[in-house]
Coordinates of C-alpha atoms in Angstrom, one line a residue:
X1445 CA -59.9 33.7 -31.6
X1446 CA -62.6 35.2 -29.5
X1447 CA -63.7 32.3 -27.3
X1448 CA -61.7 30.1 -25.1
X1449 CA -62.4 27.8 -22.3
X1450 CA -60.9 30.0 -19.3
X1451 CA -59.7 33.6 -20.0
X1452 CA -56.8 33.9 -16.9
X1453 CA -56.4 37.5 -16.1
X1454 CA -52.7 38.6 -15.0
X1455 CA -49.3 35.9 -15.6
X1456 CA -47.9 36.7 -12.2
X1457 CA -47.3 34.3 -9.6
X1458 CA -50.5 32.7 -9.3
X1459 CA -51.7 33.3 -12.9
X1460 CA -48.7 31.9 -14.8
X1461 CA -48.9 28.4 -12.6
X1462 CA -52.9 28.5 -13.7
X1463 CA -53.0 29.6 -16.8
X1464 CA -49.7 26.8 -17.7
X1465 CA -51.3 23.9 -16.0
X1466 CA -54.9 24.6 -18.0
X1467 CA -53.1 24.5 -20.8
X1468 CA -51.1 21.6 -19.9
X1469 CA -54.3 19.8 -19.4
X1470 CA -55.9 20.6 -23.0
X1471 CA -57.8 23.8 -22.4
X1472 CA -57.9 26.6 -24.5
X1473 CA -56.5 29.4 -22.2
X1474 CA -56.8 33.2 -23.0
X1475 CA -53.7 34.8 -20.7
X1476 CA -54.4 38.6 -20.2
X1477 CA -51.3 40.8 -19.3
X1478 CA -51.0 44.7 -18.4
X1479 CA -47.3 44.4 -18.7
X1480 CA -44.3 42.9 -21.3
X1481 CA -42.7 39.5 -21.7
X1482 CA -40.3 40.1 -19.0
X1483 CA -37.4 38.2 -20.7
X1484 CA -34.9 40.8 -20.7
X1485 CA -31.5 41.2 -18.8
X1486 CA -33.0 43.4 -16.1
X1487 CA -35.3 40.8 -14.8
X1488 CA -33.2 37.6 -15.8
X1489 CA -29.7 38.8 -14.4
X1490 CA -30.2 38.0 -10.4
X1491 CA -28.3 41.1 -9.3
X1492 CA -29.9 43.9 -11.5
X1493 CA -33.0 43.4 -9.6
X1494 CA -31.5 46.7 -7.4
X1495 CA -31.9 48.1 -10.5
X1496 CA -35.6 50.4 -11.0
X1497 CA -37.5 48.9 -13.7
X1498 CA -40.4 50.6 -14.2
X1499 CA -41.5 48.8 -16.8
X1500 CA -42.0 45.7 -14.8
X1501 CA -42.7 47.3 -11.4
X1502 CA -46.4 49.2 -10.6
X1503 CA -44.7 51.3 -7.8
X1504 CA -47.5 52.0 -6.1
X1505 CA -47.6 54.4 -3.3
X1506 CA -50.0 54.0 0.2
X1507 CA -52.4 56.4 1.2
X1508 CA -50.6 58.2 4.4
X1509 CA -50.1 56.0 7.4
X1510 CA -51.0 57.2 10.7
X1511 CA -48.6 54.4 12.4
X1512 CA -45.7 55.1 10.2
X1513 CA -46.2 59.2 11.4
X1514 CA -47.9 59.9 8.5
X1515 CA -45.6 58.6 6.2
X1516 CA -46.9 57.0 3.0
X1517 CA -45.5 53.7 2.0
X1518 CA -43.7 52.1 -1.0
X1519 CA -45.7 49.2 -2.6
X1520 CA -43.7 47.4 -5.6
X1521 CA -45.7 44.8 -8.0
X1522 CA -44.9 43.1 -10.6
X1523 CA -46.2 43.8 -14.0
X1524 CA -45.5 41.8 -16.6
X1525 CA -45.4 37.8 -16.7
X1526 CA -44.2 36.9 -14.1
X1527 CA -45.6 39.5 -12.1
X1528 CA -43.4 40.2 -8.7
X1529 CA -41.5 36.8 -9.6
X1530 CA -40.0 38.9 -12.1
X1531 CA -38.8 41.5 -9.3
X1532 CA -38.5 40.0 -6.3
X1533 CA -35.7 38.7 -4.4
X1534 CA -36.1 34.6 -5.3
X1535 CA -36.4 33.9 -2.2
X1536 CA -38.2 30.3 -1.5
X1537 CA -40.0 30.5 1.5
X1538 CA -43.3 28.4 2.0
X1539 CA -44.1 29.5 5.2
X1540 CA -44.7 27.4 8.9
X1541 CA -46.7 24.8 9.0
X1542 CA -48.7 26.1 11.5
X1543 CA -49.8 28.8 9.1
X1544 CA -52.1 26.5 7.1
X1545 CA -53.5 24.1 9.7
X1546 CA -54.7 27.6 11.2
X1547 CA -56.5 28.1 7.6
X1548 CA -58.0 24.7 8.2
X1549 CA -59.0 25.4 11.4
X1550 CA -60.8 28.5 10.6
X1551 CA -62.8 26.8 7.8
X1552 CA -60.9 26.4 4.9
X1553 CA -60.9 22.6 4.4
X1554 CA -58.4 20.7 2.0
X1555 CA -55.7 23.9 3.1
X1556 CA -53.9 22.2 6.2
X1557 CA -50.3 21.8 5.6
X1558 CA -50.6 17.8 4.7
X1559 CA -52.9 19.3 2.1
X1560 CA -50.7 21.7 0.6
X1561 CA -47.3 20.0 0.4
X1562 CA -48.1 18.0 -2.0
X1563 CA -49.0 21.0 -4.4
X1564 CA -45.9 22.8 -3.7
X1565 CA -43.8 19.9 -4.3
X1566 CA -45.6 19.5 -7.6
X1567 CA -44.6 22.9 -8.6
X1568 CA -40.8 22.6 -7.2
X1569 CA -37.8 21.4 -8.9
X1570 CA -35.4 21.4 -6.1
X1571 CA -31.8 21.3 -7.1
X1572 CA -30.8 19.2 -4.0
X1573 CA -33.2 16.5 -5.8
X1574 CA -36.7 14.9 -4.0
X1575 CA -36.9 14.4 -0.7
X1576 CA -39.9 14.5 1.9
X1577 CA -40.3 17.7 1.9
X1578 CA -39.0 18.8 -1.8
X1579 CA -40.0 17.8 -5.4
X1580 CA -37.6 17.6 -8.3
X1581 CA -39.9 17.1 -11.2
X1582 CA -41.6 20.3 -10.9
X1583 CA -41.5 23.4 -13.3
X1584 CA -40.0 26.1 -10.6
X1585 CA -36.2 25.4 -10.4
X1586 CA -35.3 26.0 -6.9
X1587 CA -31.3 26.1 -6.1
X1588 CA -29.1 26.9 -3.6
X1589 CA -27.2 30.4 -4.3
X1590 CA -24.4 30.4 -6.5
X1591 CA -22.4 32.8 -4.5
X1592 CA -23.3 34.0 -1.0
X1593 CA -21.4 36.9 0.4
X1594 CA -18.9 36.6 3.5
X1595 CA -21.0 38.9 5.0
X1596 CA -23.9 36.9 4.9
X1597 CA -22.1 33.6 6.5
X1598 CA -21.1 35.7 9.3
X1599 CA -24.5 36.4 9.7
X1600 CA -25.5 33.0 10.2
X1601 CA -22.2 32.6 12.7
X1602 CA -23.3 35.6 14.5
X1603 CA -26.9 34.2 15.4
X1604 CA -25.0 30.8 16.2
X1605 CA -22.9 32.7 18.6
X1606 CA -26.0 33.9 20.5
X1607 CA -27.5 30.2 20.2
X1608 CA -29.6 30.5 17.7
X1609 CA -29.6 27.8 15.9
X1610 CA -28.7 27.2 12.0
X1611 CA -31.0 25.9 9.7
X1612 CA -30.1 25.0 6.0
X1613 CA -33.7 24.4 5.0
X1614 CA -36.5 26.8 6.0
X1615 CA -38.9 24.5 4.0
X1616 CA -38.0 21.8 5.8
X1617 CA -38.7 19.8 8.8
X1618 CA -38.9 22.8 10.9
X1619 CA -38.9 26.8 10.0
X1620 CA -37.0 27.8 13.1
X1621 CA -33.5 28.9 13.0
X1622 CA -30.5 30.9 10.9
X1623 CA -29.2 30.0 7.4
X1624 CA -28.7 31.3 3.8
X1625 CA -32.0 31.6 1.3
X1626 CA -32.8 29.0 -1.3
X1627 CA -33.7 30.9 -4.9
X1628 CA -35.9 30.6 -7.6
X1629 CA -33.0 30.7 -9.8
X1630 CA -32.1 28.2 -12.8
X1631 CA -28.0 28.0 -13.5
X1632 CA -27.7 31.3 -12.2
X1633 CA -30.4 33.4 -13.6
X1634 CA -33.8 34.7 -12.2
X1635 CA -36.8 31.3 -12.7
X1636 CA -40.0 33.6 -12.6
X1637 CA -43.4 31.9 -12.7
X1638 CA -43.6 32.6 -16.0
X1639 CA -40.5 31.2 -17.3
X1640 CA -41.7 27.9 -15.1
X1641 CA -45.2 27.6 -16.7
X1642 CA -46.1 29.8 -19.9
X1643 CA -42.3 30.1 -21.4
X1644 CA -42.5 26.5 -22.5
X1645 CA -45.7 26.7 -23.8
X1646 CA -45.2 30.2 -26.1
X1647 CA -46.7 28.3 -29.0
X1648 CA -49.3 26.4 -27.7
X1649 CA -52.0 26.4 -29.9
X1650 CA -54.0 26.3 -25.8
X1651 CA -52.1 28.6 -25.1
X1652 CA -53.1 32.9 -26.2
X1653 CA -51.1 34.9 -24.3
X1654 CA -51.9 39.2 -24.7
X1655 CA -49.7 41.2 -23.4
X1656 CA -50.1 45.2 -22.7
X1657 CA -53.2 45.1 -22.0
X1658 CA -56.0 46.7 -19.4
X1659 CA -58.6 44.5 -17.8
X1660 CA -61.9 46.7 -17.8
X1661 CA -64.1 44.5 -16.1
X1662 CA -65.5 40.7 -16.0
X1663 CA -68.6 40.6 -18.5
X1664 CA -71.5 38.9 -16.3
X1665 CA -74.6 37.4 -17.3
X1666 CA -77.3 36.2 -15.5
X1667 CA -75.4 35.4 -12.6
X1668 CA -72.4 34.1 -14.8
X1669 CA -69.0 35.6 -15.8
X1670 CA -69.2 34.8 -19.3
X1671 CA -65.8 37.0 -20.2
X1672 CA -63.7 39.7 -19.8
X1673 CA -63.4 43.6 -21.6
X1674 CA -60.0 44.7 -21.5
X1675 CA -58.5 47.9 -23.2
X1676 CA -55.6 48.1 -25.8
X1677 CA -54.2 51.5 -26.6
X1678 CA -58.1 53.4 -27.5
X1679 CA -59.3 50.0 -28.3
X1680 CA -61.9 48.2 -26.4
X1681 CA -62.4 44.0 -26.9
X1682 CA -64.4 41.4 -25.3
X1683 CA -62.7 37.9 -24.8
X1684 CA -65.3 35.2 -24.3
X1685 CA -64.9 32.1 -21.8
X1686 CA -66.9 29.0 -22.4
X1687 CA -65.5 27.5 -18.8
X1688 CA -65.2 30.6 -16.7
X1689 CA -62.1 33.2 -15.9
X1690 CA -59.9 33.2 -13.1
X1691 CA -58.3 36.2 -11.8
X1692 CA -55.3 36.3 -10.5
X1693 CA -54.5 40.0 -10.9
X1694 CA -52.7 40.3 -7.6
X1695 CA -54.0 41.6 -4.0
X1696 CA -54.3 45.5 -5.4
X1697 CA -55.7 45.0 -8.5
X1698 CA -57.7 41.9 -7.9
X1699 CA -60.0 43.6 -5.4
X1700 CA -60.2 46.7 -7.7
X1701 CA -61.4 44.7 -11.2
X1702 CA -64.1 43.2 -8.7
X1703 CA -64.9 46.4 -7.9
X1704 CA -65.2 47.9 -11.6
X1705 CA -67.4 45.0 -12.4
X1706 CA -69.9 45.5 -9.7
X1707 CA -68.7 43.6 -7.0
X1708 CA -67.5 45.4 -3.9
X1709 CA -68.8 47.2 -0.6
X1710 CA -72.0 48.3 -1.8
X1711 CA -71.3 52.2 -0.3
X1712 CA -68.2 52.0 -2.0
X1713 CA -69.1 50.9 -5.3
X1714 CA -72.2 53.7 -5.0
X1715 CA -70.2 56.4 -4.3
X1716 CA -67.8 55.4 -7.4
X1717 CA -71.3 55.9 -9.7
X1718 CA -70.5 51.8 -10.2
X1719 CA -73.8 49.6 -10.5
X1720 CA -73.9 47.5 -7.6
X1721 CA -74.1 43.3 -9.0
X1722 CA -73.0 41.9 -5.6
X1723 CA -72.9 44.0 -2.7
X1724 CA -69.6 41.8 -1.2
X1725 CA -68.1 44.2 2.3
X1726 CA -65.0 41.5 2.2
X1727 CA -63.8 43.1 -1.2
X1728 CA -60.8 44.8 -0.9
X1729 CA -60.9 44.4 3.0
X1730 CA -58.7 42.3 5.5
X1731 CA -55.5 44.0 3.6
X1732 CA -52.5 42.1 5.6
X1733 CA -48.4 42.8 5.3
X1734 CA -45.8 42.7 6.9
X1735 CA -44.1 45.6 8.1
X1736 CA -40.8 45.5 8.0
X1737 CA -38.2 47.5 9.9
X1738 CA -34.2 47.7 8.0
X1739 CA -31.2 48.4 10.6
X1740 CA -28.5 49.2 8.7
X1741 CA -24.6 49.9 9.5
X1742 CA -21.7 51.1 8.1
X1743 CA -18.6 49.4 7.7
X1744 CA -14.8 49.9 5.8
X1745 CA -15.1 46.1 4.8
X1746 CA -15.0 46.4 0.4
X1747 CA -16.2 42.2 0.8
X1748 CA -19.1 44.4 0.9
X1749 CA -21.3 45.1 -1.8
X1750 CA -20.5 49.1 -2.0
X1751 CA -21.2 52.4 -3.6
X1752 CA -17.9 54.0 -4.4
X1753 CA -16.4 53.4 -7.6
X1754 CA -14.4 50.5 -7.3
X1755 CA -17.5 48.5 -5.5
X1756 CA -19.1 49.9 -9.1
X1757 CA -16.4 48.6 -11.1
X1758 CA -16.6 45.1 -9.3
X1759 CA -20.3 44.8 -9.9
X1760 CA -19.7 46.2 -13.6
X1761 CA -17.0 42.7 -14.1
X1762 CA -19.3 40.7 -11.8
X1763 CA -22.4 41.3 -14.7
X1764 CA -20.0 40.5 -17.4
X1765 CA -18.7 37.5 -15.7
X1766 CA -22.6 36.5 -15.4
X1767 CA -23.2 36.9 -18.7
X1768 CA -20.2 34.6 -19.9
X1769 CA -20.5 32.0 -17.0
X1770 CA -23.6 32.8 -15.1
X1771 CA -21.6 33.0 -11.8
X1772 CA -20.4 35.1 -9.3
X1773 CA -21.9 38.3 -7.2
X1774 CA -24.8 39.1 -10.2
X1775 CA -26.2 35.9 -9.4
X1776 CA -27.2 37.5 -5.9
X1777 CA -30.5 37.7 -4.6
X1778 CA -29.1 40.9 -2.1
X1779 CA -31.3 39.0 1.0
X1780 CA -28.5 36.1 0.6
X1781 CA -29.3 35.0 4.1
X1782 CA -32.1 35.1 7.1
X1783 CA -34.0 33.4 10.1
X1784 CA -36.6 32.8 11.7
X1785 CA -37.5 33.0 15.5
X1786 CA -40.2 33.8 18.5
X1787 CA -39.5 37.1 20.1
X1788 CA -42.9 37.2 22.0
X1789 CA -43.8 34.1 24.2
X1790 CA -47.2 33.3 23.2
X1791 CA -46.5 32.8 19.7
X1792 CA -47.7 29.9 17.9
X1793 CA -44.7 30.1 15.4
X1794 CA -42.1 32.2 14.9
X1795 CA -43.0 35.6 14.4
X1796 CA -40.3 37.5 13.1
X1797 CA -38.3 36.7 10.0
X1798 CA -34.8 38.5 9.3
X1799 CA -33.5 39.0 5.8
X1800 CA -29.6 39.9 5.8
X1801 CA -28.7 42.2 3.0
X1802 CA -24.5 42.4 2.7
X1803 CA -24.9 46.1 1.4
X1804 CA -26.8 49.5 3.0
X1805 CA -30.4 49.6 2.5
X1806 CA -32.3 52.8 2.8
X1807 CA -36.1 53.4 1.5
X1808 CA -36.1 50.0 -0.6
X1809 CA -33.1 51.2 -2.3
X1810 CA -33.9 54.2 -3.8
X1811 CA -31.8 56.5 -1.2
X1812 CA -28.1 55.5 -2.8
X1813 CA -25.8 55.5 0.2
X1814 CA -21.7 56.2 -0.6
X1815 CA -19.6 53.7 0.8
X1816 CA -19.9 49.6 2.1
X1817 CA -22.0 48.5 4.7
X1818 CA -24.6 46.3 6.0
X1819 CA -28.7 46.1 6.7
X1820 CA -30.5 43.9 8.8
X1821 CA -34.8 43.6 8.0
X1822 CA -36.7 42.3 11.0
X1823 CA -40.6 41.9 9.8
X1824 CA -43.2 40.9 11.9
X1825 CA -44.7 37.5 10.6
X1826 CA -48.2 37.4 11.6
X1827 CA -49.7 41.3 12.0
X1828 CA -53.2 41.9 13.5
X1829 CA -53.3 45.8 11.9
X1830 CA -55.8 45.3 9.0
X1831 CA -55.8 47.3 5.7
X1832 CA -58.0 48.3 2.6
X1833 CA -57.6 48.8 -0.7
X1834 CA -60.3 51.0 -2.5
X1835 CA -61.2 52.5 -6.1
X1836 CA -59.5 55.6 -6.5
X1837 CA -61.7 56.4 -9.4
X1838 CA -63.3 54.5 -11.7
X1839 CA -60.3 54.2 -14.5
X1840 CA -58.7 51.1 -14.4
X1841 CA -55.9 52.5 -15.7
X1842 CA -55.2 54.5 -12.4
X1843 CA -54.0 52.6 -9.4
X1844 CA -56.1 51.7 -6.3
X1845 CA -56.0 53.4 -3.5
X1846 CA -53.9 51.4 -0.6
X1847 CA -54.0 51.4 2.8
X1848 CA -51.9 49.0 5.0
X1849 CA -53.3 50.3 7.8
X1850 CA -49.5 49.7 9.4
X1851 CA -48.8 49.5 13.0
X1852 CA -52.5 50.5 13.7
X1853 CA -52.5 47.4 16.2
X1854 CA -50.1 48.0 19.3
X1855 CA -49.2 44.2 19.0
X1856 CA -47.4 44.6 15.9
X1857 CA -45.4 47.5 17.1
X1858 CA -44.4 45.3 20.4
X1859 CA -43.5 42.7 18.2
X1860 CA -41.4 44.4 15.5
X1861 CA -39.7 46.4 18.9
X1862 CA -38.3 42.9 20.2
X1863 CA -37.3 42.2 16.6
X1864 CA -35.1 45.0 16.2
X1865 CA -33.3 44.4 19.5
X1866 CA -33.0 41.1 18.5
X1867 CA -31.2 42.1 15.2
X1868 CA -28.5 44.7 17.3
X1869 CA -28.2 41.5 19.4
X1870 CA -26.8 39.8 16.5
X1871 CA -25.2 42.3 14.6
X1872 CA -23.2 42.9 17.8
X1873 CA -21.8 39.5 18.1
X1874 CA -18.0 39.1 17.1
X1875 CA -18.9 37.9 13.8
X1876 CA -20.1 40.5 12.5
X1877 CA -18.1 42.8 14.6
X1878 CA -15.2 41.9 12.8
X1879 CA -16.5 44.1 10.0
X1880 CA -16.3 47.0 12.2
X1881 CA -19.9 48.1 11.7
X1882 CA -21.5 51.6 12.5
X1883 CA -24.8 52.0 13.1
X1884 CA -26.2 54.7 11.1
X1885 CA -29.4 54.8 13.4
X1886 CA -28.1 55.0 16.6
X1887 CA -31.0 54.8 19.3
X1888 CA -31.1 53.5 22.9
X1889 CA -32.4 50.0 22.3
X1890 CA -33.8 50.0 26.1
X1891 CA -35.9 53.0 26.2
X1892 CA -39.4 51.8 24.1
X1893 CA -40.3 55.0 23.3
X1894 CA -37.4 56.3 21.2
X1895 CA -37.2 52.7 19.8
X1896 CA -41.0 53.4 18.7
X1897 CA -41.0 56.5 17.7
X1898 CA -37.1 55.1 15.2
X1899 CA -39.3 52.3 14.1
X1900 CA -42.3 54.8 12.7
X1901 CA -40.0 56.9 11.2
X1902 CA -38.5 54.3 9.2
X1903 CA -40.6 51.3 8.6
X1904 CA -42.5 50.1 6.0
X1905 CA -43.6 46.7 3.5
X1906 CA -41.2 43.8 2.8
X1907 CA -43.3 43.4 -0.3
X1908 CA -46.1 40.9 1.5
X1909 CA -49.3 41.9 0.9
X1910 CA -52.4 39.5 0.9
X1911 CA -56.0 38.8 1.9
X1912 CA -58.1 41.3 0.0
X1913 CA -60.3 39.0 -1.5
X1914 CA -59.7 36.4 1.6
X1915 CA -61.2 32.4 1.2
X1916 CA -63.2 31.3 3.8
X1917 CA -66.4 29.4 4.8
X1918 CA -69.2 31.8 5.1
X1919 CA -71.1 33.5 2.9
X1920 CA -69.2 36.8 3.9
X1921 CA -65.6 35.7 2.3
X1922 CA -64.8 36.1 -1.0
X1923 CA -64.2 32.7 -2.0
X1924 CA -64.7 29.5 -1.0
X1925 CA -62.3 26.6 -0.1
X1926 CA -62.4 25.9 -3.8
X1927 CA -61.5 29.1 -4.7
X1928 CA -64.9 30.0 -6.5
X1929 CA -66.0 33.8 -5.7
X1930 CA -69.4 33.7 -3.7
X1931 CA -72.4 35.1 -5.5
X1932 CA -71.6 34.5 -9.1
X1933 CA -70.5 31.6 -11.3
X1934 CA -67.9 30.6 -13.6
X1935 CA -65.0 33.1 -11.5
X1936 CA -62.2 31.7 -9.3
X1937 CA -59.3 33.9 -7.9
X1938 CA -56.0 32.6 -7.8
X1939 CA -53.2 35.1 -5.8
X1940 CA -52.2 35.9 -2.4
X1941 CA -55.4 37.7 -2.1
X1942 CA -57.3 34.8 -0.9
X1943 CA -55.0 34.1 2.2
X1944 CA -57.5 34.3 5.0
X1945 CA -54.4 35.0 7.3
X1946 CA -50.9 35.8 6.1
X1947 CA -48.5 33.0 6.0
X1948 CA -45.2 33.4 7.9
X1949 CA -42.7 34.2 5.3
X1950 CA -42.2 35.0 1.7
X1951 CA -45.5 35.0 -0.4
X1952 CA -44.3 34.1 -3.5
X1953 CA -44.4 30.3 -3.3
X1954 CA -47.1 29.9 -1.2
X1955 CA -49.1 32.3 -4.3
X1956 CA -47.4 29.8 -6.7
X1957 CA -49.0 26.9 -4.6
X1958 CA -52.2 28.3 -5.1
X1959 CA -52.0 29.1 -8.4
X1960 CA -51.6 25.4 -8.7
X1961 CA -54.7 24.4 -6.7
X1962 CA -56.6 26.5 -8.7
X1963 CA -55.9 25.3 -11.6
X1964 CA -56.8 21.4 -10.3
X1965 CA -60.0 23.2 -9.3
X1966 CA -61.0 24.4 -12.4
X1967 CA -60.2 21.1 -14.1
X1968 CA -62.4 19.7 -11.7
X1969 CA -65.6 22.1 -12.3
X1970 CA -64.7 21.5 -16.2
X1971 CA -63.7 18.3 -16.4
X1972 CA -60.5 17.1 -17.3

């Protein structure tokens, strides 16, 4: 079959929840994939996440950061269905409220929060059942963890001791405070987007889902995407759309297939030898993350998740009780536990968010550090550095180039500064003291500069990125509140690339949520 109603183009976060509801609704739905099924152990088994998996993982590199002392940066994306659902962490964080009334206000109407909940509580099925706040009837199975780590309950104790308060729903009433993560996890294993929304429909005759493949560029025709040409092996095809295509092919390579079809900074797209169709500056522009600094400390304590060989062994039983019972440590998102709170005055909403990891973290994990320990991410919530994301030639097989831009503004660095101290603060309380921890990045937390210069040495993502094809009002943004790209028909985007500002937490629900919006939208241009 060579025509459908809407060809979506990547089944990652956002794609998956489009492409399923289409579907749902009786369109004919072309799903276009670079990566695999993603049904296999190393993304379904919680704790193997750890694990590399290139296969399912881009690993993408920055171009070299001035701010991070000319360091370049790790960028992990999913690839695959599923996309970074399928690599991620599980954690289920929406974000403040304050984030999306701030969209409204700067344009975006129908984003406020009262707008939004209801879409993320259609997408939610909430294992502590419906409430105000939560849905239960929705295809994302969100649960509380299955094990948490002693570790990671002293962590919330030793924020409590410090006054800070607890909170055991970041999603709830109010973001503010200390508590362990909900997960997107079902009876213990890993609930991608995928495995919520396409999974149940493999089958469908709606439903084409192709896998492996390369998205060349969107086909357009007076004015109109009409399809998409995407690469498999040598071999090129053209899949045609009646209704239009939505991409949803992630905040690097969503800005880059605009870019190979035309649509782009005009100089840019030029200099590339690419024929200019829309000469769109916002493309690829207003790249947001957050950067992230991980204090870690060594400790004796083997509750710890360890590198020696009986913390080896222990995991090695752990993944064979998962696989007979689905319990126990493999059923561990790592960041078991976190908070959220205001380190500057002026801020609107909290600004830094704290992920507690009951094991040493060093460069994302790929640095294996001998022995037990603990690491502590502070990440600053709402950045004002600004990034870009460019063609680094004109093969789509090659990766964009990326540039975060990190710690360009001095606010961030002030921010994430107070943020650090804040997570000595409470790793020195006695709760966590009583795990005997030693810092491994011993620095005197009172003297700014050598806190600074510690924080550029070592920083880098939490895996957040967004904004690269930003919504917004005026003719300059990408897309409109409706999520239909400026300029040319028949093409909506659906990822975190169309946050006009980045929300204040975890960006995979919140790309779920508009995943789900867009696929209401596109109903509504169709009709139902």
């Amino acid at each position: 079959m060579g025509e459908f109603d809407v060809v979506v183009i990547g089944g990652g976060s956002g794609g998956s929840a489009v492409a399923g509801r289409l579907a749902e609704s009786g369109k004919t739905v072309c799903l276009l994939e670079a990566g695999g099924r993603n049904t296999g152990l190393r993304v379904t088994t919680p704790g193997l996440f750890a694990v590399p998996n290139p296969g399912a993982n881009y690993m993408y590199e920055t171009v070299p950061q001035m701010g991070l002392n000319g360091r370049t940066g790790y960028q992990p994306r999913g690839k695959g269905l599923g996309g970074s659902s399928a690599i991620n962490a599980m954690v289920y964080i929406r974000g403040n409220r304050w984030d999306y009334d701030n969209w409204a206000a700067l344009g975006c109407a129908g984003w406020a929060y009262d707008d939004v909940l209801p879409h993320f509580k259609q997408a939610e099925h909430n294992t502590r059942g419906e409430s105000e706040y939560h849905g239960a009837d929705g295809p994302l199975w969100v649960s509380d963890q299955h094990y948490a780590n002693p570790a990671s309950l002293a962590f919330v104790e030793a924020a409590a001791q410090l006054q800070l308060p607890r909170n055991d729903d970041f999603n709830g009433a109010r973001q503010e405070g200390f508590g362990v993560f909900q997960v997107t996890q079902k009876d213990g294993e890993r609930w991608s987007s995928s495995r919520a929304y396409v999974e149940p429909l493999r089958g469908s005759r709606n439903l084409d889902i192709r896998i492996g493949v390369t998205v060349q560029k969107l086909v357009i025709e007076d004015g109109r995407v009409t399809g998409v040409t995407y690469s498999v092996g040598k071999r090129t095809r053209t899949v045609s759309a009646r209704g239009g295509v939505v991409l949803s092919a992630g905040t690097f390579n969503s800005p880059q297939i605009l870019m190979l079809s035309g649509i782009g900074p005009e100089v840019h797209l030029r200099e590339n030898g690419i024929q200019v169709r829309i000469d769109k500056p916002a493309v690829g522009s207003d790249l947001q993350d957050h950067i992230d600094y991980v204090s870690s400390w060594q400790s004796e304590n083997t509750q710890l998740i360890g590198s020696t060989f009986a913390g080896k062994l222990r995991m090695a039983k752990a993944l064979i009780e998962h696989r007979r019972k689905r319990t126990g440590i493999m059923t561990t998102p790592y960041a078991e536990a976190g908070g959220f709170w205001k380190v500057m005055r002026d801020a609107p909403a909290p600004d830094i968010q704290w992920h507690f990891v009951p094991a040493v973290l060093e460069d994302h994990g790929r640095t294996k550090v001998k022995g037990y320990g603990f690491s502590l991410h502070a990440c600053v919530l709402r950045p004002e550095s600004r990034g870009t994301v460019r063609l680094a030639s004109r093969n789509a097989e090659n990766g964009p180039s990326i540039d975060p831009n990190f710690l360009a503004d001095d606010r961030d660095i002030a921010t994430l500064r107070e943020g650090v101290r804040m997570s000595h603060r409470i790793a020195g309380s006695p709760a966590l003291q009583a795990f005997d921890p030693r810092d491994r990045h011993p620095v005197d937390l009172n003297d700014d500069a050598q806190l600074d210069e510690m924080i550029r040495n070592r920083a880098d993502t939490v895996y957040h990125p967004v904004g690269t094809c930003r919504m917004g009002p005026g003719d300059d943004d990408v897309v409109d509140p409706k999520l239909r790209l400026r300029g040319v028909e028949n093409l909506w985007i659906a990822d975190a690339s169309i946050m006009p500002r980045i929300v204040s937490g975890n960006t995979n629900a919140p790309s779920i949520m508009i995943g789900e919006r867009c696929a209401q939208f596109v109903n509504e241009a169709l009709g139902r």
